[in-house]
Coordinates of C-alpha atoms in Angstrom, one line a residue:
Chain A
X1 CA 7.9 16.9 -12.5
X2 CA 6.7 13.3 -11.7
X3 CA 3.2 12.7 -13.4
X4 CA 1.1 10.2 -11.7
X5 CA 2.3 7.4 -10.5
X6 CA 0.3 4.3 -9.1
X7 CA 1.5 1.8 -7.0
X8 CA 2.2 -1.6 -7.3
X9 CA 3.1 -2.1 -10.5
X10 CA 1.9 -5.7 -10.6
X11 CA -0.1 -7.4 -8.1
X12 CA -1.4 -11.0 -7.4
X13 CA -4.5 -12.4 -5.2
X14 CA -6.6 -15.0 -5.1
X15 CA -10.5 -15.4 -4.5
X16 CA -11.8 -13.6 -1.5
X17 CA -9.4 -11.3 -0.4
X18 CA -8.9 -8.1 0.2
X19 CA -6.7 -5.2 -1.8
X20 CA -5.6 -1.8 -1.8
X21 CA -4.4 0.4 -4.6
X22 CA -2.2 3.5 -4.1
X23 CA -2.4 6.5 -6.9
X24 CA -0.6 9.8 -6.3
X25 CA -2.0 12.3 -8.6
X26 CA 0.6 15.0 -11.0
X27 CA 1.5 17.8 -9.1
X28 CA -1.2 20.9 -9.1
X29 CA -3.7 18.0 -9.3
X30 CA -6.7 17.5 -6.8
X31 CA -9.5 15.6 -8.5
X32 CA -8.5 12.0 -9.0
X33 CA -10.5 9.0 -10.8
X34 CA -10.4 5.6 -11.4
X35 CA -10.9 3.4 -14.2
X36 CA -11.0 -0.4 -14.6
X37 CA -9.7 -1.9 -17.9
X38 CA -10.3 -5.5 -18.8
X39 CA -8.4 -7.2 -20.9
X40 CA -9.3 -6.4 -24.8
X41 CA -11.7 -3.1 -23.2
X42 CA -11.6 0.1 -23.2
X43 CA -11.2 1.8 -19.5
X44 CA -14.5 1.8 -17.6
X45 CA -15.1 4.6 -14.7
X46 CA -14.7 3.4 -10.8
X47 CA -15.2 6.8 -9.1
X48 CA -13.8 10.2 -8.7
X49 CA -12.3 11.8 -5.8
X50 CA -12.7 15.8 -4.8
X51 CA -11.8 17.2 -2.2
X52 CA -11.7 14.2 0.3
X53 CA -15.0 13.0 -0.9
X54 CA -16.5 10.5 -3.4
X55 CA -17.9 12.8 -5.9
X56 CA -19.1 10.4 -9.0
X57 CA -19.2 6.9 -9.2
X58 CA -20.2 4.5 -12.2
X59 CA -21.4 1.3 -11.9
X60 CA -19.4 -0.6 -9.9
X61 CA -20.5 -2.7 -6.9
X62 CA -20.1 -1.6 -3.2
X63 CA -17.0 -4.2 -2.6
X64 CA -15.0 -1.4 -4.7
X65 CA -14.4 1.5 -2.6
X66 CA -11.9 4.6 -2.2
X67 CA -10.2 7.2 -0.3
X68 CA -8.4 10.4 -0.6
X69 CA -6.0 11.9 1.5
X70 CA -5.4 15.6 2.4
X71 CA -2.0 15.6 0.0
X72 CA -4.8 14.4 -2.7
X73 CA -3.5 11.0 -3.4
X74 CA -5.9 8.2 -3.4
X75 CA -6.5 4.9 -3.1
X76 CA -8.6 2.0 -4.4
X77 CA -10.1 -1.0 -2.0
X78 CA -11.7 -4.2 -3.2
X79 CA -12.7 -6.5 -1.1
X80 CA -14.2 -9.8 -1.6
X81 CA -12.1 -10.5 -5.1
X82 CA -13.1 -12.1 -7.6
X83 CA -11.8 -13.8 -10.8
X84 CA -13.6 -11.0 -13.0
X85 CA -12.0 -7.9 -10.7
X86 CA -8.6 -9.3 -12.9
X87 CA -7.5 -6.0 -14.9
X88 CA -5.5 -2.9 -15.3
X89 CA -6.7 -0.7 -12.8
X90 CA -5.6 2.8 -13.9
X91 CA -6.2 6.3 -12.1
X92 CA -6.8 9.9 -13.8
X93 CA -5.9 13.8 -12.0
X94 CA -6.8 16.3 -12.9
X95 CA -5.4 19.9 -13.0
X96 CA -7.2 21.9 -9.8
X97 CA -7.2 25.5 -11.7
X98 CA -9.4 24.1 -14.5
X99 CA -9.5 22.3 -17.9
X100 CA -11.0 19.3 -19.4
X101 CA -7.7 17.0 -19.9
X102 CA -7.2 14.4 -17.5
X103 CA -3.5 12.8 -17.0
X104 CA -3.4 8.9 -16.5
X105 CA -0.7 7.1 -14.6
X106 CA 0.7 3.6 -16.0
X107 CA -1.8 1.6 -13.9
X108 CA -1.6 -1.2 -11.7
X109 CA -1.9 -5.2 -13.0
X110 CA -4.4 -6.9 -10.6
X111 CA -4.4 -10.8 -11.0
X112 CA -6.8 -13.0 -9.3
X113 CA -6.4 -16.9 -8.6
Chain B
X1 CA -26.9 7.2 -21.5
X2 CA -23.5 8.1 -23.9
X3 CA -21.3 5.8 -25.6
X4 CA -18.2 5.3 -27.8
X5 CA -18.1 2.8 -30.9
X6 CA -15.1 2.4 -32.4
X7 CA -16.0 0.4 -35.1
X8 CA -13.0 -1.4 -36.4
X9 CA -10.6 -3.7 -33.5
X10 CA -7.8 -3.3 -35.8
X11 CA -6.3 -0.8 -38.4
X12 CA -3.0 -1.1 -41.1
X13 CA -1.6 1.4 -42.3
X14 CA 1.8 1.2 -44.5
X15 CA 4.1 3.4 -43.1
X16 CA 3.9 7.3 -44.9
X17 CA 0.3 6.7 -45.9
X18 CA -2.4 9.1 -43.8
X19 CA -4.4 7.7 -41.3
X20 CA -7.7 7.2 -39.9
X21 CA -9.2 5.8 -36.9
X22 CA -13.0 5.9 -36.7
X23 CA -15.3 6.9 -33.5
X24 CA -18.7 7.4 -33.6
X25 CA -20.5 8.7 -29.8
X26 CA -23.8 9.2 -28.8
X27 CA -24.2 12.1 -26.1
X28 CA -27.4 14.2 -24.3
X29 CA -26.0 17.8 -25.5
X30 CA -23.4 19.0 -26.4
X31 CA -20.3 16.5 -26.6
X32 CA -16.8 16.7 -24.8
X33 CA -14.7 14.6 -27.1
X34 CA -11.2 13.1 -26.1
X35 CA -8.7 10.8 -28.0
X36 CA -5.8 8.5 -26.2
X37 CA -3.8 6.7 -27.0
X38 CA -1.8 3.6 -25.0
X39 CA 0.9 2.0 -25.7
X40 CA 2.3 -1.7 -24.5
X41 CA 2.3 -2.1 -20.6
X42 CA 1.8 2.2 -20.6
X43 CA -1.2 4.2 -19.4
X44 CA -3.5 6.4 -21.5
X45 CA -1.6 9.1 -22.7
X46 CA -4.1 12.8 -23.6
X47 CA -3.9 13.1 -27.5
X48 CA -6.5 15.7 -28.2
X49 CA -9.9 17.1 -27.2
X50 CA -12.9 18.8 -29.1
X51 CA -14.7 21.5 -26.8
X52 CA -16.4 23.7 -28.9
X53 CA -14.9 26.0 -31.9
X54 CA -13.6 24.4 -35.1
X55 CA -14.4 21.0 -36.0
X56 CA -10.6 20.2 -36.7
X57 CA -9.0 19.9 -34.1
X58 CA -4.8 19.9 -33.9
X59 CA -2.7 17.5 -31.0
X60 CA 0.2 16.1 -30.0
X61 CA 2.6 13.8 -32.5
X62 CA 0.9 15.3 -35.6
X63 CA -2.2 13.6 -35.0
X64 CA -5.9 15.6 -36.0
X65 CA -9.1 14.9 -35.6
X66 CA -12.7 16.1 -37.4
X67 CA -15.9 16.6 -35.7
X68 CA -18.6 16.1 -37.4
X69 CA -22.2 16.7 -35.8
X70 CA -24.5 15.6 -38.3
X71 CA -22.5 12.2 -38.3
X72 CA -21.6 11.9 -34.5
X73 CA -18.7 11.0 -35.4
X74 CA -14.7 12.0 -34.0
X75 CA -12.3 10.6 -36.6
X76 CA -9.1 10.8 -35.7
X77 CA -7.0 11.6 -38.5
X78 CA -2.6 11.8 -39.3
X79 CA -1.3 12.8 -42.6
X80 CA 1.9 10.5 -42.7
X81 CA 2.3 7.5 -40.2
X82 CA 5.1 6.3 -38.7
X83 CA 6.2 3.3 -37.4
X84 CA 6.2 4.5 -34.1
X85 CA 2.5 5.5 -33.8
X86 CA 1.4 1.8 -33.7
X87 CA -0.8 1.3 -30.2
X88 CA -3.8 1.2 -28.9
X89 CA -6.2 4.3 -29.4
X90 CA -9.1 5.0 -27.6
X91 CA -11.9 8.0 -28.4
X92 CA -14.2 8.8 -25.3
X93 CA -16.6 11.3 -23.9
X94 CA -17.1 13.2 -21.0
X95 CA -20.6 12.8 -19.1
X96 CA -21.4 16.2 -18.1
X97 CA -25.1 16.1 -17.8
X98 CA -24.0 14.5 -14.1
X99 CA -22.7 17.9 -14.1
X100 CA -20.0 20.5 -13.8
X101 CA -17.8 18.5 -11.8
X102 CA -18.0 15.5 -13.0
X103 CA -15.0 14.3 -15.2
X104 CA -16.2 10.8 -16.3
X105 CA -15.2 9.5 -19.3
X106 CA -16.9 6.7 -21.3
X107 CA -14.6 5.3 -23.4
X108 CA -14.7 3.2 -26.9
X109 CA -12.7 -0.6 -26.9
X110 CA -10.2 0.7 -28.2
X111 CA -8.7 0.5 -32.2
X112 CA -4.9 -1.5 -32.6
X113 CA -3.1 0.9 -34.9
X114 CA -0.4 -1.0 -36.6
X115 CA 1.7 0.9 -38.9
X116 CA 3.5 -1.4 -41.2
X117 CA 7.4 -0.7 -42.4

């Protein structure tokens, strides 16, 4: 049984474009979140995903947004990068018959130039 | 608002000596407390949780942790380290006054383990 899995592994952009991340969550999974870690941080929370719909989202500006698909995999948009957006972006599932623990996939490298 | 202090970046620890890695929170009710722990170029992997119930708390690769309300603290704890345990661990908290359904975690920075031979 796959766990989650995140695509691409590593990425690199520079300054004012666009990008998209791609999470599939482990299998029985249906809620899906997203965390950004900087460099020398601990992860910070992006959003989560339920059911098609944005359910929670921290404090993150507008530029970051996200999607999830009927199959329950996600993905992450940022637009307008910047040099600070540079980090491990990692995404969470969780288990859709209940429980507290959240399963995190090896995240994606985003470099900006 | 909750947060995570993990008051030491780095921790050594000679291989076959116990262990502690420190976490202190701050919460609105009652807390949902989580370590993990990450290793080089890996994700977070789920090492243990405190719900409710007893305050020591049993996970994966031997490790243990102790709850401790009056402190606020979440130590997380391993009898005998190994080599292998040396990574990145990170204590957090689950916001649940935004409610049921909400799984946010607020995490700590994160405490180096480095277990030496």
């Amino acid at each position: 049984d796959a766990g989650v899995t995140q695509s691409p592994t590593h990425l690199i952009k520079t300054r004012g474009q666009q990008v998209t991340l791609r999470c599939s969550p482990k299998s029985g999974h249906d809620t899906v979140s997203w965390y950004q870690q900087a460099l020398g941080q601990g992860p910070q929370f992006i959003f989560q995903y339920y059911e098609e719909e944005e359910r929670q989202r921290g404090n993150f500006p507008d530029r970051f947004s996200g999607h999830q698909f009927p199959n329950y995999s996600s993905e992450l948009n940022v637009n307008a990068l910047l040099l600070g957006d540079s980090a491990l972006y990692l995404c969470a599932s969780r288990p859709s018959g209940g429980g507290d623990e959240q399963f995190f996939g090896p995240g994606t490298r985003l470099t900006v130039l | 608002a909750q947060s995570v202090a993990q008051p030491e970046d780095q921790v050594n620890v000679a291989e076959g000596n116990p262990l502690t890695v420190k976490c202190t929170y701050s919460v609105s009710g009652n807390p949902y407390l989580f370590w993990y722990v990450q290793y080089p170029n890996r994700g977070l992997q789920f090492l243990l949780k405190y719900i409710t119930g007893d305050n020591l708390v049993k996970g994966s690769y031997g490790f243990e942790a102790e709850f401790n309300k009056s402190q606020t603290s979440f130590h997380l704890k391993k009898p005998s380290a190994l080599v292998s345990d040396s990574a990145l661990y990170f204590c957090a908290v689950r916001d649940i006054t935004a409610g049921a359904g909400s799984y946010q975690l607020t995490f700590g920075k994160g405490t180096k383990l480095s277990v030496i031979p």
